[in-house]
Amino acid sequence: MSEITGSKIRKILDSRGNETVEVEIFTEFGRGVSAAPSGASKGSNEVKDYPEGGIDQSIKIFRSEISKSIIGMESSDQAGFDRYLESADGTDDFSNIGGNLAVALSLANAFATSDELGVPLFRYLGGINARMTTPLGNVVGGGKHAVNGTTIQEFLIASHSGNVYEAIRANSMVHKRIKERASKELDIPVGMGDEKAWVLPFDDEKVISMVKEAAEEISEKTGLTIENGMDLAASNYFEKGHYVYRNSRLTREEQVDFVEGIVKDRGYTVIEDPFDENDFESFAELTKRVGDKATIIGDDLYTTNYDRLQKGIGKRASNAILLKPNQVGTLSRLLKTWKLAKDNGMSVVVSHRSGETTDYFIAHLAVAIGADYLKTGTVGGERIAKLNELVRIQEEMGGQE
Ligand code: 2PG
Ligand code: MG
């Protein structure tokens, strides 16, 4: 038994300096803390961050209503707790209490239960199925995460090693190498975007080669296999039927050919959101062409939403899904979508948001559900908080992969 005995809420800042909510939940012997992150390039089917009245309205509802109602609830009944959050809100998109409040409560409750039980969160959530994940991080960033960067939002790399620390380190070495290469060509200092990836004033074509070469160099140096990937976040530059890049404008058909070439000719094996969030057909075409060579991930396409994923499965739109707790507001909803993805043989990526806190819940979640990748940057305090937690988790697991 682990009844909830109390809770607290406070405003804290996220990595962009924006206000967000942090919630604490107490059981007799347990305490859980979690804070909501926030996206800049959001899918239009995500739940709402806050109700009308913003963060203060969420806090008001928590203090006057929710904090009282949850006293005495059984925290180990996560599904029951999350159902209560849905009923307290009364809508599908958390527009009454706010998705940020919901997700902070839902995750804090899971943390509190694992603490009460005295087991690490990944074990509590994953049991014997828990398995170490592969860190996937961005080394160059643009799109909505930076000013004057590439059109493509994220250039990603994933180093593979049985020792997660070695993989994290190799990713950070690629990050460093990119800066050295870029600095050589530029007479202005190189800066970072929201997720601490480099912002480069080059066109996408050039960066595609640059990141590939840097990854190859570090792969040779470390002996690790390093995958190249990208999150195109293509909804953000799909305008009137065209994908608008710095030096080109591609039709839908040309965009399919372009991304096919990135996989076949440039050797990129991880591709996220290559098309507009409602273009299931182009996703399906690309997956048909290169699904055997690359992980084709839907993020804005699915927004962790069960119904959207079901639609995607029906259309064979992708072979992978990105999962973000705050896109749906509760852990139970995320796990339901995850189960559907797994039952249909899809790969799974757990992901951070561009506005983050030092909360490391997603590191435990990725391990608990045996996610293929954890996308959470390569450097920067709020990203490192999750990556370093993976190192501790691997130690706790006895060092095994
Ligand atoms: C994404 C995310 C995280 P944001 O598009 O995958 O990198 O960005 O949090 O801004 O939606
Ligand atoms: Mg994305």
Short mmCIF file of N, CA, C and O in Angstrom, two decimals, residues 224-332:
data_model
loop_
_atom_site.label_atom_id
_atom_site.label_comp_id
_atom_site.label_asym_id
_atom_site.label_seq_id
_atom_site.Cartn_x
_atom_site.Cartn_y
_atom_site.Cartn_z
N LEU A 224 33.62 2.66 -32.46
CA LEU A 224 32.18 2.44 -32.30
C LEU A 224 31.44 2.69 -33.63
O LEU A 224 31.86 3.52 -34.44
N THR A 225 30.35 1.98 -33.81
CA THR A 225 29.47 2.28 -34.94
C THR A 225 28.68 3.54 -34.58
O THR A 225 28.10 3.62 -33.50
N ILE A 226 28.70 4.51 -35.49
CA ILE A 226 27.94 5.75 -35.22
C ILE A 226 26.95 5.97 -36.37
O ILE A 226 27.34 6.09 -37.52
N GLU A 227 25.68 6.01 -36.00
CA GLU A 227 24.64 6.26 -37.01
C GLU A 227 24.43 7.75 -37.20
O GLU A 227 24.51 8.52 -36.24
N ASN A 228 24.10 8.14 -38.41
CA ASN A 228 23.69 9.52 -38.68
C ASN A 228 22.18 9.58 -38.86
O ASN A 228 21.58 8.68 -39.45
N GLY A 229 21.62 10.66 -38.36
CA GLY A 229 20.18 10.82 -38.50
C GLY A 229 19.79 12.28 -38.57
O GLY A 229 20.65 13.17 -38.51
N MET A 230 18.51 12.53 -38.72
CA MET A 230 18.03 13.92 -38.70
C MET A 230 16.55 13.97 -38.35
O MET A 230 15.80 13.02 -38.61
N ASP A 231 16.18 15.07 -37.69
CA ASP A 231 14.76 15.39 -37.51
C ASP A 231 14.49 16.57 -38.42
O ASP A 231 14.93 17.69 -38.14
N LEU A 232 13.79 16.31 -39.53
CA LEU A 232 13.54 17.40 -40.48
C LEU A 232 12.48 18.36 -39.94
O LEU A 232 12.43 19.52 -40.34
N ALA A 233 11.61 17.87 -39.04
CA ALA A 233 10.51 18.70 -38.52
C ALA A 233 9.87 19.47 -39.67
O ALA A 233 9.67 20.69 -39.61
N ALA A 234 9.56 18.74 -40.74
CA ALA A 234 9.24 19.35 -42.03
C ALA A 234 7.93 20.14 -42.06
O ALA A 234 7.74 20.99 -42.94
N SER A 235 7.05 19.92 -41.09
CA SER A 235 5.82 20.72 -41.03
C SER A 235 6.14 22.20 -40.95
O SER A 235 5.37 23.05 -41.43
N ASN A 236 7.27 22.52 -40.31
CA ASN A 236 7.61 23.92 -40.07
C ASN A 236 8.01 24.69 -41.32
O ASN A 236 8.05 25.92 -41.31
N TYR A 237 8.37 23.97 -42.39
CA TYR A 237 8.72 24.71 -43.62
C TYR A 237 7.97 24.17 -44.84
O TYR A 237 8.43 24.27 -45.97
N PHE A 238 6.81 23.60 -44.55
CA PHE A 238 5.91 23.18 -45.63
C PHE A 238 4.95 24.33 -45.87
O PHE A 238 4.10 24.63 -45.03
N GLU A 239 5.16 25.01 -46.98
CA GLU A 239 4.35 26.20 -47.27
C GLU A 239 3.69 26.08 -48.63
O GLU A 239 4.37 25.92 -49.63
N LYS A 240 2.40 26.16 -48.64
CA LYS A 240 1.62 26.08 -49.89
C LYS A 240 2.07 24.95 -50.79
O LYS A 240 2.39 25.16 -51.97
N GLY A 241 2.17 23.75 -50.23
CA GLY A 241 2.49 22.59 -51.06
C GLY A 241 3.97 22.40 -51.37
O GLY A 241 4.33 21.49 -52.10
N HIS A 242 4.84 23.25 -50.79
CA HIS A 242 6.27 23.11 -51.06
C HIS A 242 7.08 23.10 -49.77
O HIS A 242 6.72 23.77 -48.80
N TYR A 243 8.18 22.35 -49.81
CA TYR A 243 9.14 22.38 -48.71
C TYR A 243 10.19 23.43 -49.06
O TYR A 243 10.91 23.30 -50.05
N VAL A 244 10.24 24.48 -48.26
CA VAL A 244 11.07 25.64 -48.60
C VAL A 244 12.40 25.61 -47.84
O VAL A 244 12.44 25.82 -46.62
N TYR A 245 13.48 25.32 -48.58
CA TYR A 245 14.83 25.32 -48.01
C TYR A 245 15.50 26.65 -48.37
O TYR A 245 14.99 27.42 -49.18
N ARG A 246 16.67 26.87 -47.78
CA ARG A 246 17.46 28.08 -48.06
C ARG A 246 17.61 28.33 -49.57
O ARG A 246 17.38 29.42 -50.04
N ASN A 247 18.05 27.28 -50.29
CA ASN A 247 18.32 27.48 -51.72
C ASN A 247 17.39 26.72 -52.65
O ASN A 247 17.65 26.62 -53.84
N SER A 248 16.36 26.11 -52.13
CA SER A 248 15.48 25.35 -53.03
C SER A 248 14.07 25.24 -52.47
O SER A 248 13.83 25.48 -51.28
N ARG A 249 13.15 24.90 -53.37
CA ARG A 249 11.74 24.71 -53.01
C ARG A 249 11.34 23.38 -53.60
O ARG A 249 11.35 23.22 -54.82
N LEU A 250 11.00 22.42 -52.76
CA LEU A 250 10.70 21.08 -53.28
C LEU A 250 9.21 20.78 -53.20
O LEU A 250 8.55 21.10 -52.21
N THR A 251 8.70 20.12 -54.24
CA THR A 251 7.32 19.64 -54.18
C THR A 251 7.29 18.43 -53.25
O THR A 251 8.35 17.92 -52.86
N ARG A 252 6.08 17.93 -52.97
CA ARG A 252 5.98 16.74 -52.11
C ARG A 252 6.77 15.58 -52.70
O ARG A 252 7.48 14.86 -51.99
N GLU A 253 6.61 15.38 -54.01
CA GLU A 253 7.29 14.27 -54.67
C GLU A 253 8.81 14.44 -54.60
O GLU A 253 9.55 13.50 -54.35
N GLU A 254 9.25 15.68 -54.83
CA GLU A 254 10.70 15.95 -54.78
C GLU A 254 11.26 15.74 -53.36
O GLU A 254 12.39 15.30 -53.19
N GLN A 255 10.43 16.07 -52.37
CA GLN A 255 10.88 15.87 -50.98
C GLN A 255 11.06 14.37 -50.69
O GLN A 255 12.01 13.98 -50.03
N VAL A 256 10.16 13.54 -51.23
CA VAL A 256 10.31 12.09 -51.03
C VAL A 256 11.63 11.64 -51.67
O VAL A 256 12.42 10.91 -51.04
N ASP A 257 11.91 12.10 -52.89
CA ASP A 257 13.16 11.72 -53.57
C ASP A 257 14.38 12.23 -52.80
O ASP A 257 15.37 11.53 -52.66
N PHE A 258 14.27 13.47 -52.31
CA PHE A 258 15.38 14.08 -51.56
C PHE A 258 15.73 13.24 -50.33
O PHE A 258 16.90 12.89 -50.09
N VAL A 259 14.69 12.87 -49.57
CA VAL A 259 14.96 12.11 -48.34
C VAL A 259 15.40 10.68 -48.68
O VAL A 259 16.28 10.12 -48.00
N GLU A 260 14.86 10.13 -49.73
CA GLU A 260 15.32 8.80 -50.17
C GLU A 260 16.83 8.85 -50.46
O GLU A 260 17.59 7.95 -50.06
N GLY A 261 17.26 9.93 -51.10
CA GLY A 261 18.69 10.11 -51.41
C GLY A 261 19.53 10.25 -50.14
O GLY A 261 20.67 9.76 -50.08
N ILE A 262 18.98 10.93 -49.13
CA ILE A 262 19.73 11.10 -47.86
C ILE A 262 20.00 9.73 -47.24
O ILE A 262 21.06 9.49 -46.67
N VAL A 263 19.06 8.83 -47.41
CA VAL A 263 19.25 7.46 -46.87
C VAL A 263 20.17 6.66 -47.80
O VAL A 263 21.20 6.12 -47.37
N LYS A 264 19.82 6.61 -49.06
CA LYS A 264 20.54 5.70 -49.98
C LYS A 264 21.94 6.20 -50.35
O LYS A 264 22.86 5.41 -50.44
N ASP A 265 22.07 7.50 -50.60
CA ASP A 265 23.36 8.00 -51.08
C ASP A 265 24.23 8.58 -49.98
O ASP A 265 25.45 8.60 -50.09
N ARG A 266 23.60 9.10 -48.92
CA ARG A 266 24.40 9.77 -47.89
C ARG A 266 24.54 8.92 -46.64
O ARG A 266 25.21 9.32 -45.69
N GLY A 267 23.85 7.76 -46.60
CA GLY A 267 24.04 6.82 -45.50
C GLY A 267 23.39 7.20 -44.18
O GLY A 267 23.78 6.72 -43.12
N TYR A 268 22.38 8.07 -44.20
CA TYR A 268 21.67 8.41 -42.97
C TYR A 268 20.65 7.30 -42.68
O TYR A 268 19.90 6.89 -43.58
N THR A 269 20.60 6.86 -41.42
CA THR A 269 19.75 5.70 -41.10
C THR A 269 18.64 6.00 -40.09
O THR A 269 17.89 5.11 -39.71
N VAL A 270 18.58 7.25 -39.62
CA VAL A 270 17.50 7.64 -38.69
C VAL A 270 16.85 8.91 -39.24
O VAL A 270 17.51 9.94 -39.37
N ILE A 271 15.58 8.82 -39.59
CA ILE A 271 14.90 9.94 -40.25
C ILE A 271 13.59 10.24 -39.52
O ILE A 271 12.68 9.42 -39.48
N GLU A 272 13.50 11.45 -38.92
CA GLU A 272 12.29 11.83 -38.18
C GLU A 272 11.54 12.94 -38.93
O GLU A 272 12.15 13.87 -39.45
N ASP A 273 10.23 12.82 -38.94
CA ASP A 273 9.34 13.84 -39.52
C ASP A 273 9.84 14.44 -40.84
O ASP A 273 9.99 15.67 -40.96
N PRO A 274 10.02 13.60 -41.86
CA PRO A 274 10.49 14.12 -43.15
C PRO A 274 9.41 14.86 -43.94
O PRO A 274 9.73 15.50 -44.95
N PHE A 275 8.14 14.77 -43.50
CA PHE A 275 7.04 15.40 -44.24
C PHE A 275 6.10 16.13 -43.29
O PHE A 275 6.18 15.96 -42.08
N ASP A 276 5.18 16.87 -43.89
CA ASP A 276 4.17 17.56 -43.10
C ASP A 276 3.42 16.58 -42.20
O ASP A 276 3.20 15.42 -42.57
N GLU A 277 3.00 17.06 -41.04
CA GLU A 277 2.39 16.19 -40.02
C GLU A 277 1.09 15.51 -40.46
O GLU A 277 0.64 14.58 -39.79
N ASN A 278 0.49 15.98 -41.54
CA ASN A 278 -0.74 15.32 -41.99
C ASN A 278 -0.56 14.52 -43.27
O ASN A 278 -1.53 13.97 -43.80
N ASP A 279 0.67 14.46 -43.76
CA ASP A 279 0.92 13.77 -45.02
C ASP A 279 1.32 12.31 -44.77
O ASP A 279 2.48 11.92 -45.00
N PHE A 280 0.37 11.50 -44.32
CA PHE A 280 0.63 10.08 -44.06
C PHE A 280 1.09 9.37 -45.34
O PHE A 280 1.86 8.43 -45.29
N GLU A 281 0.60 9.85 -46.49
CA GLU A 281 0.88 9.18 -47.77
C GLU A 281 2.37 9.27 -48.13
O GLU A 281 2.97 8.28 -48.54
N SER A 282 2.96 10.46 -47.98
CA SER A 282 4.40 10.59 -48.30
C SER A 282 5.24 9.76 -47.32
O SER A 282 6.23 9.14 -47.71
N PHE A 283 4.84 9.75 -46.06
CA PHE A 283 5.52 8.90 -45.08
C PHE A 283 5.50 7.44 -45.56
O PHE A 283 6.51 6.75 -45.54
N ALA A 284 4.32 6.99 -46.00
CA ALA A 284 4.17 5.60 -46.43
C ALA A 284 5.04 5.31 -47.66
O ALA A 284 5.66 4.25 -47.76
N GLU A 285 5.11 6.28 -48.56
CA GLU A 285 5.92 6.10 -49.77
C GLU A 285 7.41 5.95 -49.41
O GLU A 285 8.11 5.07 -49.91
N LEU A 286 7.87 6.82 -48.52
CA LEU A 286 9.28 6.75 -48.11
C LEU A 286 9.57 5.44 -47.38
O LEU A 286 10.60 4.79 -47.62
N THR A 287 8.64 5.04 -46.50
CA THR A 287 8.85 3.81 -45.73
C THR A 287 8.90 2.61 -46.68
O THR A 287 9.68 1.68 -46.48
N LYS A 288 8.07 2.67 -47.73
CA LYS A 288 8.09 1.60 -48.72
C LYS A 288 9.45 1.55 -49.43
O LYS A 288 10.04 0.49 -49.62
N ARG A 289 9.98 2.73 -49.73
CA ARG A 289 11.24 2.77 -50.48
C ARG A 289 12.47 2.42 -49.63
O ARG A 289 13.37 1.74 -50.11
N VAL A 290 12.54 2.95 -48.40
CA VAL A 290 13.78 2.77 -47.63
C VAL A 290 13.58 2.24 -46.21
O VAL A 290 14.51 2.27 -45.40
N GLY A 291 12.36 1.75 -45.92
CA GLY A 291 12.07 1.26 -44.57
C GLY A 291 12.96 0.10 -44.13
O GLY A 291 13.10 -0.17 -42.93
N ASP A 292 13.56 -0.60 -45.11
CA ASP A 292 14.46 -1.70 -44.73
C ASP A 292 15.87 -1.19 -44.41
O ASP A 292 16.70 -1.92 -43.89
N LYS A 293 16.14 0.07 -44.73
CA LYS A 293 17.49 0.61 -44.51
C LYS A 293 17.53 1.64 -43.39
O LYS A 293 18.60 1.97 -42.88
N ALA A 294 16.38 2.21 -43.06
CA ALA A 294 16.39 3.32 -42.10
C ALA A 294 15.20 3.26 -41.15
O ALA A 294 14.16 2.68 -41.46
N THR A 295 15.40 3.87 -39.99
CA THR A 295 14.33 4.02 -39.00
C THR A 295 13.58 5.29 -39.36
O THR A 295 14.13 6.39 -39.28
N ILE A 296 12.33 5.14 -39.79
CA ILE A 296 11.52 6.30 -40.20
C ILE A 296 10.56 6.60 -39.04
O ILE A 296 9.66 5.81 -38.75
N ILE A 297 10.79 7.75 -38.42
CA ILE A 297 10.11 8.06 -37.15
C ILE A 297 9.03 9.13 -37.32
O ILE A 297 9.27 10.17 -37.92
N GLY A 298 7.87 8.88 -36.73
CA GLY A 298 6.82 9.89 -36.68
C GLY A 298 6.80 10.56 -35.31
O GLY A 298 6.63 9.88 -34.29
N ASP A 299 6.97 11.88 -35.31
CA ASP A 299 6.88 12.66 -34.05
C ASP A 299 5.66 13.56 -34.13
O ASP A 299 4.59 13.23 -33.60
N ASP A 300 5.77 14.68 -34.87
CA ASP A 300 4.60 15.55 -35.07
C ASP A 300 3.47 14.75 -35.75
O ASP A 300 2.29 15.05 -35.57
N LEU A 301 3.85 13.76 -36.52
CA LEU A 301 2.87 12.91 -37.21
C LEU A 301 1.93 12.23 -36.21
O LEU A 301 0.72 12.19 -36.43
N TYR A 302 2.47 11.70 -35.13
CA TYR A 302 1.67 10.94 -34.16
C TYR A 302 1.38 11.69 -32.86
O TYR A 302 0.37 11.42 -32.21
N THR A 303 2.31 12.54 -32.44
CA THR A 303 2.22 13.23 -31.14
C THR A 303 1.87 12.27 -29.99
O THR A 303 1.07 12.60 -29.10
N THR A 304 2.47 11.06 -30.04
CA THR A 304 2.28 10.05 -28.98
C THR A 304 0.81 9.65 -28.83
O THR A 304 0.42 9.03 -27.84
N ASN A 305 0.00 10.00 -29.79
CA ASN A 305 -1.45 9.81 -29.67
C ASN A 305 -1.87 8.45 -30.25
O ASN A 305 -1.52 8.12 -31.38
N TYR A 306 -2.63 7.69 -29.46
CA TYR A 306 -3.02 6.33 -29.84
C TYR A 306 -3.77 6.29 -31.17
O TYR A 306 -3.46 5.48 -32.04
N ASP A 307 -4.75 7.16 -31.33
CA ASP A 307 -5.56 7.15 -32.56
C ASP A 307 -4.73 7.53 -33.79
O ASP A 307 -4.90 6.95 -34.86
N ARG A 308 -3.84 8.50 -33.62
CA ARG A 308 -2.98 8.90 -34.75
C ARG A 308 -2.07 7.73 -35.13
O ARG A 308 -1.84 7.48 -36.31
N LEU A 309 -1.54 7.03 -34.12
CA LEU A 309 -0.66 5.89 -34.43
C LEU A 309 -1.44 4.80 -35.15
O LEU A 309 -0.95 4.20 -36.11
N GLN A 310 -2.65 4.56 -34.68
CA GLN A 310 -3.47 3.52 -35.32
C GLN A 310 -3.69 3.85 -36.80
O GLN A 310 -3.59 2.98 -37.66
N LYS A 311 -3.94 5.11 -37.06
CA LYS A 311 -4.11 5.54 -38.45
C LYS A 311 -2.80 5.29 -39.23
O LYS A 311 -2.83 4.78 -40.36
N GLY A 312 -1.68 5.63 -38.63
CA GLY A 312 -0.37 5.44 -39.28
C GLY A 312 -0.08 3.98 -39.56
O GLY A 312 0.47 3.63 -40.61
N ILE A 313 -0.46 3.12 -38.64
CA ILE A 313 -0.23 1.68 -38.82
C ILE A 313 -1.07 1.18 -40.00
O ILE A 313 -0.58 0.44 -40.85
N GLY A 314 -2.30 1.64 -40.05
CA GLY A 314 -3.19 1.25 -41.15
C GLY A 314 -2.62 1.65 -42.51
O GLY A 314 -2.79 0.95 -43.50
N LYS A 315 -1.91 2.76 -42.53
CA LYS A 315 -1.35 3.26 -43.80
C LYS A 315 0.11 2.85 -43.99
O LYS A 315 0.75 3.28 -44.94
N ARG A 316 0.66 2.09 -43.07
CA ARG A 316 2.09 1.73 -43.09
C ARG A 316 2.96 2.97 -43.27
O ARG A 316 3.87 3.03 -44.11
N ALA A 317 2.66 3.99 -42.48
CA ALA A 317 3.30 5.29 -42.66
C ALA A 317 4.76 5.33 -42.20
O ALA A 317 5.56 6.06 -42.76
N SER A 318 5.09 4.57 -41.15
CA SER A 318 6.46 4.62 -40.64
C SER A 318 6.79 3.30 -39.97
O SER A 318 5.90 2.49 -39.72
N ASN A 319 8.08 3.12 -39.65
CA ASN A 319 8.42 1.90 -38.89
C ASN A 319 8.87 2.24 -37.47
O ASN A 319 9.40 1.39 -36.77
N ALA A 320 8.66 3.51 -37.06
CA ALA A 320 9.05 3.91 -35.71
C ALA A 320 8.23 5.09 -35.23
O ALA A 320 7.65 5.83 -36.03
N ILE A 321 8.20 5.25 -33.90
CA ILE A 321 7.45 6.36 -33.29
C ILE A 321 8.31 7.04 -32.23
O ILE A 321 9.11 6.38 -31.56
N LEU A 322 8.14 8.35 -32.10
CA LEU A 322 8.78 9.11 -31.03
C LEU A 322 7.75 9.28 -29.91
O LEU A 322 6.59 9.60 -30.20
N LEU A 323 8.17 9.05 -28.67
CA LEU A 323 7.25 9.19 -27.55
C LEU A 323 7.71 10.30 -26.61
O LEU A 323 8.87 10.32 -26.18
N LYS A 324 6.79 11.22 -26.32
CA LYS A 324 7.08 12.32 -25.40
C LYS A 324 5.91 12.41 -24.42
O LYS A 324 4.78 12.65 -24.84
N PRO A 325 6.18 12.23 -23.11
CA PRO A 325 5.08 12.24 -22.14
C PRO A 325 4.20 13.50 -22.22
O PRO A 325 2.98 13.41 -22.11
N ASN A 326 4.81 14.65 -22.42
CA ASN A 326 3.98 15.87 -22.36
C ASN A 326 3.14 16.10 -23.62
O ASN A 326 2.34 17.01 -23.65
N GLN A 327 3.34 15.27 -24.65
CA GLN A 327 2.44 15.39 -25.81
C GLN A 327 1.05 14.88 -25.48
O GLN A 327 0.07 15.26 -26.13
N VAL A 328 0.96 13.96 -24.51
CA VAL A 328 -0.35 13.37 -24.16
C VAL A 328 -0.80 13.64 -22.72
O VAL A 328 -1.95 13.44 -22.40
N GLY A 329 0.12 14.05 -21.85
CA GLY A 329 -0.27 14.47 -20.51
C GLY A 329 -0.22 13.43 -19.41
O GLY A 329 -0.18 13.79 -18.24
N THR A 330 -0.25 12.13 -19.76
CA THR A 330 -0.13 11.13 -18.69
C THR A 330 0.76 9.97 -19.12
O THR A 330 0.85 9.65 -20.30
N LEU A 331 1.35 9.33 -18.11
CA LEU A 331 2.17 8.14 -18.36
C LEU A 331 1.33 7.02 -18.95
O LEU A 331 1.77 6.31 -19.86
N SER A 332 0.10 6.86 -18.45
CA SER A 332 -0.75 5.75 -18.94
C SER A 332 -1.05 5.88 -20.42
O SER A 332 -1.04 4.90 -21.15
#
